[in-house]
Short mmCIF file of C-alpha atoms and ligand atoms in Angstrom, two decimals:
data_model
loop_
_atom_site.label_atom_id
_atom_site.label_comp_id
_atom_site.label_asym_id
_atom_site.label_seq_id
_atom_site.Cartn_x
_atom_site.Cartn_y
_atom_site.Cartn_z
CA MET N 1 0.34 -0.20 0.35
CA LYS N 2 1.46 3.70 -0.85
CA ALA N 3 1.50 5.86 2.07
CA TYR N 4 0.96 9.43 1.29
CA ASN N 5 2.17 12.63 2.74
CA TRP N 6 -0.18 15.10 4.46
CA GLY N 7 -0.09 18.63 5.02
CA ILE N 8 -2.33 20.63 7.10
CA LEU N 9 -3.55 24.18 6.40
CA GLY N 10 -4.80 25.61 9.05
CA THR N 11 -4.96 24.78 12.78
CA GLY N 12 -8.62 25.38 13.85
CA ASN N 13 -11.39 22.86 15.40
CA ILE N 14 -11.88 20.63 12.31
CA ALA N 15 -7.91 20.44 11.54
CA GLY N 16 -7.06 18.76 14.88
CA LYS N 17 -10.73 16.32 14.35
CA PHE N 18 -9.51 15.27 10.90
CA THR N 19 -6.01 15.10 12.10
CA ARG N 20 -6.63 12.54 15.08
CA ALA N 21 -8.71 10.55 12.11
CA LEU N 22 -5.48 10.59 9.76
CA MET N 23 -3.61 8.79 12.77
CA LEU N 24 -5.90 5.82 12.20
CA LEU N 25 -4.24 5.39 9.04
CA ASP N 26 -1.40 3.23 8.23
CA ASN N 27 -0.94 4.89 4.55
CA ALA N 28 -1.37 8.73 5.95
CA HIS N 29 1.74 10.41 7.23
CA LEU N 30 1.63 13.34 9.27
CA HIS N 31 4.45 15.41 7.08
CA ALA N 32 3.84 18.81 7.71
CA VAL N 33 1.29 21.68 9.20
CA GLY N 34 0.87 24.96 8.33
CA SER N 35 -0.38 27.97 10.10
CA ARG N 36 -0.23 31.72 9.93
CA ASP N 37 1.44 31.68 13.25
CA LYS N 38 4.64 29.74 13.62
CA LEU N 39 3.73 29.25 17.56
CA LYS N 40 0.56 27.98 16.41
CA ALA N 41 1.90 25.28 13.73
CA GLU N 42 4.71 24.29 16.05
CA ALA N 43 2.42 23.56 19.00
CA PHE N 44 -0.14 22.02 16.49
CA ALA N 45 2.95 19.90 15.32
CA SER N 46 4.09 18.53 18.28
CA GLU N 47 0.45 17.73 19.92
CA TYR N 48 -0.08 15.28 16.98
CA GLY N 49 3.66 14.58 15.70
CA PHE N 50 4.21 16.06 12.62
CA ARG N 51 7.54 15.71 11.20
CA ASN N 52 7.58 19.76 9.91
CA SER N 53 5.62 22.97 11.21
CA TYR N 54 5.35 26.44 8.79
CA GLY N 55 4.44 29.72 9.69
CA SER N 56 2.75 30.22 6.26
CA TYR N 57 0.67 28.15 4.18
CA GLU N 58 3.11 29.62 1.38
CA GLU N 59 5.57 27.50 2.93
CA LEU N 60 3.72 24.60 3.80
CA VAL N 61 2.78 24.00 0.27
CA ALA N 62 6.41 24.63 -0.99
CA ASP N 63 7.69 21.64 0.97
CA PRO N 64 8.54 19.03 -1.90
CA GLY N 65 7.39 16.16 0.46
CA VAL N 66 3.72 17.54 0.82
CA GLU N 67 1.58 15.15 -1.48
CA ILE N 68 -1.78 15.83 -0.22
CA VAL N 69 -2.99 19.49 1.38
CA TYR N 70 -6.27 19.28 3.69
CA ILE N 71 -7.72 23.07 3.61
CA SER N 72 -8.83 23.76 6.98
CA SER N 73 -9.59 27.38 6.82
CA PRO N 74 -12.49 29.44 6.83
CA HIS N 75 -14.77 29.17 3.66
CA SER N 76 -13.89 32.42 2.71
CA HIS N 77 -10.21 31.35 1.90
CA HIS N 78 -11.17 27.87 0.40
CA LEU N 79 -10.62 29.31 -2.99
CA GLU N 80 -7.25 31.33 -2.26
CA HIS N 81 -5.79 28.39 -0.15
CA THR N 82 -7.22 25.44 -2.59
CA LEU N 83 -5.43 27.43 -5.62
CA LEU N 84 -2.28 27.95 -3.81
CA ALA N 85 -2.12 24.12 -3.08
CA LEU N 86 -2.96 23.33 -6.56
CA GLN N 87 -0.96 25.76 -8.03
CA ASN N 88 1.67 24.18 -6.20
CA GLY N 89 1.03 20.57 -7.63
CA LYS N 90 -0.53 19.74 -4.19
CA HIS N 91 -3.88 17.37 -4.37
CA VAL N 92 -6.69 18.93 -2.23
CA ILE N 93 -8.99 18.03 0.05
CA CYS N 94 -11.05 20.74 1.12
CA GLU N 95 -13.26 21.55 3.95
CA LYS N 96 -17.08 22.16 3.28
CA PRO N 97 -18.30 24.45 1.60
CA MET N 98 -15.96 24.03 -1.31
CA SER N 99 -16.18 28.14 -1.56
CA LEU N 100 -19.28 30.95 -1.05
CA ASN N 101 -20.59 30.70 -4.46
CA ALA N 102 -20.31 28.49 -7.75
CA ALA N 103 -18.42 30.89 -9.61
CA GLU N 104 -15.51 30.45 -7.60
CA VAL N 105 -15.98 26.20 -7.13
CA GLU N 106 -15.94 26.52 -11.21
CA ILE N 107 -12.40 27.84 -10.74
CA MET N 108 -11.33 25.58 -8.49
CA VAL N 109 -12.31 22.75 -10.53
CA ALA N 110 -10.77 24.05 -13.62
CA GLU N 111 -7.48 24.71 -11.81
CA ALA N 112 -7.43 20.91 -10.50
CA ARG N 113 -8.28 19.50 -14.08
CA LYS N 114 -5.88 22.16 -15.47
CA ASN N 115 -2.99 20.71 -13.08
CA GLY N 116 -4.52 16.79 -13.58
CA LEU N 117 -4.66 17.03 -9.50
CA PHE N 118 -7.08 15.48 -7.08
CA LEU N 119 -9.70 17.82 -5.68
CA MET N 120 -12.56 16.90 -3.54
CA GLU N 121 -15.12 18.48 -1.05
CA ALA N 122 -14.73 17.11 2.30
CA LEU N 123 -18.25 16.19 2.66
CA TRP N 124 -18.42 13.74 5.58
CA PRO N 125 -21.67 12.13 5.68
CA PRO N 126 -21.29 10.04 2.44
CA PHE N 127 -18.59 8.22 3.84
CA GLN N 128 -20.23 7.32 7.17
CA PRO N 129 -21.15 3.35 8.10
CA SER N 130 -24.70 4.59 8.47
CA TYR N 131 -25.03 6.55 5.31
CA LEU N 132 -23.84 3.50 3.61
CA LYS N 133 -26.28 1.39 5.05
CA ALA N 134 -29.45 3.84 4.50
CA GLU N 135 -28.14 4.05 0.77
CA GLU N 136 -28.04 0.46 0.49
CA ILE N 137 -31.53 -0.10 2.04
CA LEU N 138 -33.19 2.65 -0.15
CA ARG N 139 -31.43 0.93 -3.45
CA ASN N 140 -32.38 -2.90 -1.97
CA GLY N 141 -36.21 -1.65 -2.54
CA LYS N 142 -37.47 -2.81 0.76
CA MET N 143 -38.53 0.62 1.59
CA GLY N 144 -40.60 1.12 -1.40
CA LYS N 145 -40.31 4.58 -3.38
CA LEU N 146 -38.46 7.46 -1.94
CA LEU N 147 -41.58 9.86 -1.30
CA HIS N 148 -40.51 12.75 0.68
CA MET N 149 -37.01 13.83 2.65
CA ARG N 150 -36.95 16.44 5.48
CA GLY N 151 -33.74 17.13 7.10
CA LYS N 152 -32.56 19.34 9.48
CA PHE N 153 -29.27 20.67 10.97
CA ALA N 154 -29.88 23.39 14.35
CA PHE N 155 -27.36 23.70 17.61
CA ILE N 156 -26.96 27.02 19.63
CA SER N 157 -24.23 29.17 18.95
CA SER N 158 -25.27 32.56 20.49
CA TYR N 159 -24.70 35.78 18.16
CA ASP N 160 -21.30 36.84 18.67
CA PRO N 161 -20.00 39.02 15.20
CA GLU N 162 -16.49 38.07 15.81
CA ILE N 163 -16.61 34.17 15.71
CA ARG N 164 -16.64 32.39 12.56
CA THR N 165 -20.34 31.66 12.30
CA TYR N 166 -21.18 34.79 12.26
CA ASP N 167 -18.68 36.61 10.69
CA ILE N 168 -19.73 37.46 7.23
CA ARG N 169 -16.29 38.11 6.29
CA LEU N 170 -15.30 34.89 6.94
CA GLY N 171 -18.51 33.27 4.97
CA GLY N 172 -20.33 33.25 8.30
CA GLY N 173 -23.69 31.86 8.42
CA ALA N 174 -26.05 28.79 8.92
CA LEU N 175 -27.05 27.99 5.09
CA LEU N 176 -23.26 27.38 4.12
CA ASP N 177 -22.10 25.89 7.61
CA ILE N 178 -24.73 23.61 8.57
CA GLY N 179 -27.57 23.79 6.39
CA ILE N 180 -25.54 22.30 3.05
CA TYR N 181 -26.07 18.92 5.07
CA PRO N 182 -29.30 18.68 4.80
CA ILE N 183 -29.34 19.91 1.14
CA MET N 184 -26.72 17.67 0.45
CA ASP N 185 -28.89 14.65 1.45
CA ILE N 186 -31.66 15.86 -0.79
CA LEU N 187 -29.72 16.31 -3.45
CA ARG N 188 -28.18 13.28 -3.15
CA PHE N 189 -31.26 11.19 -2.78
CA MET N 190 -34.25 13.21 -5.15
CA GLY N 191 -31.73 15.10 -7.51
CA GLU N 192 -32.16 18.25 -8.74
CA PRO N 193 -35.54 20.34 -7.84
CA ALA N 194 -37.42 21.98 -10.48
CA SER N 195 -38.08 24.74 -8.33
CA ILE N 196 -37.12 25.89 -5.01
CA SER N 197 -38.68 28.50 -1.89
CA ALA N 198 -36.98 29.80 0.89
CA ALA N 199 -36.51 32.15 3.87
CA SER N 200 -33.98 33.18 6.24
CA VAL N 201 -33.57 34.85 9.57
CA LEU N 202 -30.68 37.26 8.89
CA SER N 203 -28.58 37.94 11.85
CA PRO N 204 -27.10 41.95 12.57
CA THR N 205 -23.96 40.90 10.25
CA GLY N 206 -25.91 39.81 7.67
CA ALA N 207 -24.86 35.81 8.30
CA ASP N 208 -28.18 33.91 8.27
CA GLU N 209 -29.16 32.42 11.61
CA SER N 210 -31.53 30.42 10.28
CA THR N 211 -32.62 29.18 6.93
CA SER N 212 -35.54 26.92 5.70
CA ALA N 213 -36.04 25.79 2.21
CA ILE N 214 -38.59 23.86 0.24
CA PHE N 215 -37.73 21.71 -2.86
CA ARG N 216 -40.09 20.78 -5.12
CA PHE N 217 -39.13 18.00 -7.90
CA GLY N 218 -40.51 17.17 -11.62
CA ASP N 219 -42.75 14.58 -10.55
CA GLY N 220 -44.49 16.68 -7.71
CA ARG N 221 -42.51 15.33 -4.95
CA LEU N 222 -41.19 17.59 -1.92
CA ALA N 223 -38.35 17.88 0.19
CA GLU N 224 -37.49 20.39 2.95
CA ALA N 225 -34.38 21.55 4.52
CA TYR N 226 -33.99 23.67 7.73
CA CYS N 227 -30.89 25.07 9.60
CA SER N 228 -30.26 27.03 12.66
CA PHE N 229 -27.74 28.28 14.84
CA GLY N 230 -30.69 29.49 17.06
CA ASN N 231 -32.10 26.48 18.70
CA MET N 232 -31.09 22.74 19.75
CA GLY N 233 -33.21 21.25 16.94
CA GLY N 234 -30.60 18.44 16.50
CA ILE N 235 -29.16 16.74 13.52
CA SER N 236 -31.59 14.46 11.41
CA THR N 237 -32.77 13.35 7.92
CA GLU N 238 -35.81 11.50 7.21
CA PHE N 239 -36.76 9.52 4.47
CA ASN N 240 -40.49 8.93 3.64
CA CYS N 241 -40.98 5.97 1.91
CA GLU N 242 -43.95 3.84 0.44
CA LYS N 243 -43.28 1.16 2.84
CA GLY N 244 -41.73 3.26 5.86
CA ASN N 245 -38.80 5.56 6.91
CA LEU N 246 -35.68 5.56 7.43
CA ILE N 247 -34.08 8.02 9.68
CA LEU N 248 -30.52 9.31 9.78
CA THR N 249 -29.51 10.92 13.13
CA ARG N 250 -26.97 11.76 15.60
CA GLY N 251 -27.26 11.10 19.22
CA ARG N 252 -25.73 13.40 21.96
CA ASP N 253 -22.46 11.39 22.26
CA ARG N 254 -22.03 12.04 18.53
CA SER N 255 -23.18 8.14 17.95
CA GLN N 256 -24.87 8.06 14.38
CA HIS N 257 -27.94 6.50 14.41
CA LEU N 258 -30.11 4.79 11.57
CA ILE N 259 -33.87 4.24 12.29
CA ILE N 260 -35.55 1.71 10.20
CA GLU N 261 -39.50 2.45 10.72
CA PHE N 262 -42.12 -0.29 9.06
CA PRO N 263 -45.74 0.25 10.67
CA GLU N 264 -44.88 -3.19 12.69
CA ASP N 265 -41.56 -2.73 14.23
CA THR N 266 -38.79 -0.23 14.38
CA ASP N 267 -34.85 -0.86 14.39
CA ASP N 268 -32.57 1.72 15.61
CA ARG N 269 -29.27 0.83 14.55
CA ILE N 270 -25.81 2.88 16.36
CA PHE N 271 -22.68 3.10 14.60
CA THR N 272 -19.79 4.87 16.42
CA PRO N 273 -16.71 5.21 14.32
CA PRO N 274 -13.64 6.23 16.08
CA ALA N 275 -12.54 9.74 15.56
CA MET N 276 -16.12 10.56 14.22
CA GLY N 277 -15.84 8.99 11.32
CA TYR N 278 -13.57 11.67 9.33
CA GLN N 279 -10.88 8.73 8.43
CA TYR N 280 -13.23 7.69 5.58
CA GLU N 281 -12.74 10.83 3.57
CA ALA N 282 -9.13 10.67 3.79
CA MET N 283 -9.09 7.13 2.90
CA GLU N 284 -11.67 7.93 -0.29
CA VAL N 285 -8.69 10.90 -1.50
CA MET N 286 -5.65 7.80 -1.00
CA SER N 287 -7.68 5.22 -2.76
CA CYS N 288 -8.56 7.91 -5.71
CA LEU N 289 -4.74 8.40 -5.75
CA ASP N 290 -3.96 5.15 -5.54
CA ARG N 291 -6.34 4.45 -8.85
CA GLY N 292 -4.92 7.33 -10.46
CA LEU N 293 -8.18 8.79 -10.20
CA THR N 294 -8.42 13.00 -10.00
CA GLU N 295 -11.71 13.22 -8.35
CA SER N 296 -14.13 10.80 -6.26
CA SER N 297 -17.32 8.90 -7.42
CA VAL N 298 -18.39 9.32 -3.88
CA VAL N 299 -18.54 12.84 -3.95
CA PRO N 300 -17.73 14.12 -7.55
CA LEU N 301 -16.87 17.26 -9.00
CA SER N 302 -19.86 17.79 -10.74
CA PHE N 303 -21.90 17.46 -7.06
CA THR N 304 -20.08 19.79 -5.39
CA LEU N 305 -20.68 22.10 -8.29
CA THR N 306 -24.50 21.64 -8.23
CA LEU N 307 -24.60 21.71 -4.14
CA ALA N 308 -22.58 25.40 -4.94
CA ARG N 309 -25.28 26.46 -7.55
CA THR N 310 -28.03 25.15 -5.04
CA LEU N 311 -26.67 27.22 -2.15
CA ASP N 312 -26.84 30.24 -4.56
CA ALA N 313 -29.91 29.60 -5.56
CA ILE N 314 -31.39 29.82 -1.85
CA ARG N 315 -29.21 32.89 -0.89
CA GLY N 316 -30.49 34.73 -3.93
CA ILE N 317 -34.04 34.08 -3.06
CA THR N 318 -33.50 35.01 1.21
CA GLY N 319 -30.95 37.91 0.47
CA ILE N 320 -28.23 36.43 2.16
CA VAL N 321 -25.02 38.15 0.60
CA TYR N 322 -21.20 38.15 0.85
CA PRO N 323 -20.04 41.24 0.40
CA GLY N 324 -17.30 41.95 -2.29
CA ARG N 325 -17.93 38.19 -3.20
CA ASP N 326 -21.25 37.80 -4.87
CA ARG N 327 -22.05 38.08 -8.58
N1 NAP G 401 -16.17 18.37 8.43
C1 NAP G 401 -16.97 18.77 9.17
O1 NAP G 401 -17.58 18.00 9.91
C2 NAP G 401 -16.59 20.26 10.15
C3 NAP G 401 -16.65 20.74 11.15
C4 NAP G 401 -16.07 21.84 11.27
C5 NAP G 401 -15.61 22.99 10.45
N2 NAP G 401 -15.75 22.30 9.18
C6 NAP G 401 -15.27 23.45 8.01
O2 NAP G 401 -13.90 23.61 8.07
C7 NAP G 401 -13.70 25.10 8.17
C8 NAP G 401 -12.83 25.48 9.30
O3 NAP G 401 -13.88 25.29 10.73
P1 NAP G 401 -13.15 25.38 11.81
O4 NAP G 401 -14.59 25.50 12.81
O5 NAP G 401 -12.16 24.29 11.84
O6 NAP G 401 -12.92 27.06 11.90
P2 NAP G 401 -12.07 27.59 13.29
O7 NAP G 401 -11.78 26.80 14.25
O8 NAP G 401 -11.92 29.02 13.10
O9 NAP G 401 -10.44 27.43 12.46
C9 NAP G 401 -10.20 27.96 11.21
C10 NAP G 401 -8.50 27.93 10.83
O10 NAP G 401 -8.20 28.70 9.51
C11 NAP G 401 -7.40 29.19 9.26
N3 NAP G 401 -7.06 30.86 9.09
C12 NAP G 401 -6.88 31.10 7.71
N4 NAP G 401 -7.30 32.50 7.43
C13 NAP G 401 -7.96 32.71 8.57
C14 NAP G 401 -8.42 34.18 8.79
N5 NAP G 401 -8.78 34.86 8.02
N6 NAP G 401 -9.39 33.97 9.96
C15 NAP G 401 -9.51 32.97 10.66
N7 NAP G 401 -8.92 31.63 10.28
C16 NAP G 401 -8.30 31.90 9.72
C17 NAP G 401 -6.93 29.19 11.07
O11 NAP G 401 -5.55 28.76 11.18
P3 NAP G 401 -4.30 29.06 11.40
O12 NAP G 401 -4.19 30.29 12.44
O13 NAP G 401 -3.07 28.25 11.96
O14 NAP G 401 -4.01 30.13 10.26
C18 NAP G 401 -8.00 29.21 12.16
O15 NAP G 401 -7.55 28.38 13.00
C19 NAP G 401 -15.18 25.92 7.86
O16 NAP G 401 -14.75 25.85 6.41
C20 NAP G 401 -15.82 24.67 8.00
O17 NAP G 401 -17.26 24.78 7.46
C21 NAP G 401 -15.97 21.23 8.72
#
């Protein structure tokens, strides 16, 4: 098995979680970490055991040993940092959302293709065992036709204009941060809608505190997605089918549940992957590279583009604007 040298760009919250997951993989070497702050990079490197640490992202991507860069900066910087990595010959897995709008995602995709390099949006759910099981059950026909979906992702993040989730300059807002998940689910399982209705509650910075969207499909089916930083609504996606329901949800202990409901019985299957399952997306990157592929069939770039265009459409309806970055 070929082993790959990883470079981590940024040392925030998700970078630590992703690194802990990489540590589970024999074919992933913790080669280097880059931060805007040399001391932060050194602290991160010594906490997790990276061989090298750099006080700038430019130095990270200039390291000839780095083969794959994981972009964990705020959404507002995904475009700049992904291009930086690609233009320095590195394969990239970039945190979600891929960027602030579809036009920027198109630039990223074109750059990866021009350079023959791998690029994938770090959409975590489709690689999880619970999700794979749900897909299998929906595919094998036991539930009958999928009639309707409803997804929500809501937790309390108290308003603070200085934090990433509300800072409009960093791409703050519930839709791009967490609404992306139920919307991803709906697009994956029901396809592209014929029309969308939506509404947002905007915070004083202009970042959406909550957004709700209704998708109508050409065959008359409906789906709803809701996201909020304003309540403890939790995380779940419900699939209502002809013969029963599937519910993907998460426990307070972060375990993943797949609830299978038939009229006569209910089965609650619990999945608790180590390191919250972030290793599966890293495995996908390396498996694709092993096979000489520059994109994943699980999260293809065409899907990332469709997702970005859908988020753009919702923002257009509800008035979420990223100043200087929109149209
Ligand atoms: N897949 C998931 O489950 C998941 C979960 C959480 C977040 N995310 C995504 O990961 C990204 C980062 O989220 P996070 O929660 O890790 O954020 P965070 O804790 O604020 O960390 C972001 C890091 O980005 C770097 N950065 C570069 N330019 C920056 C700037 N202008 N302002 C602030 N930080 C800057 C910083 O690292 P240095 O100071 O070291 O340079 C910072 O520590 C977001 O796009 C988010 O959507 C994904």
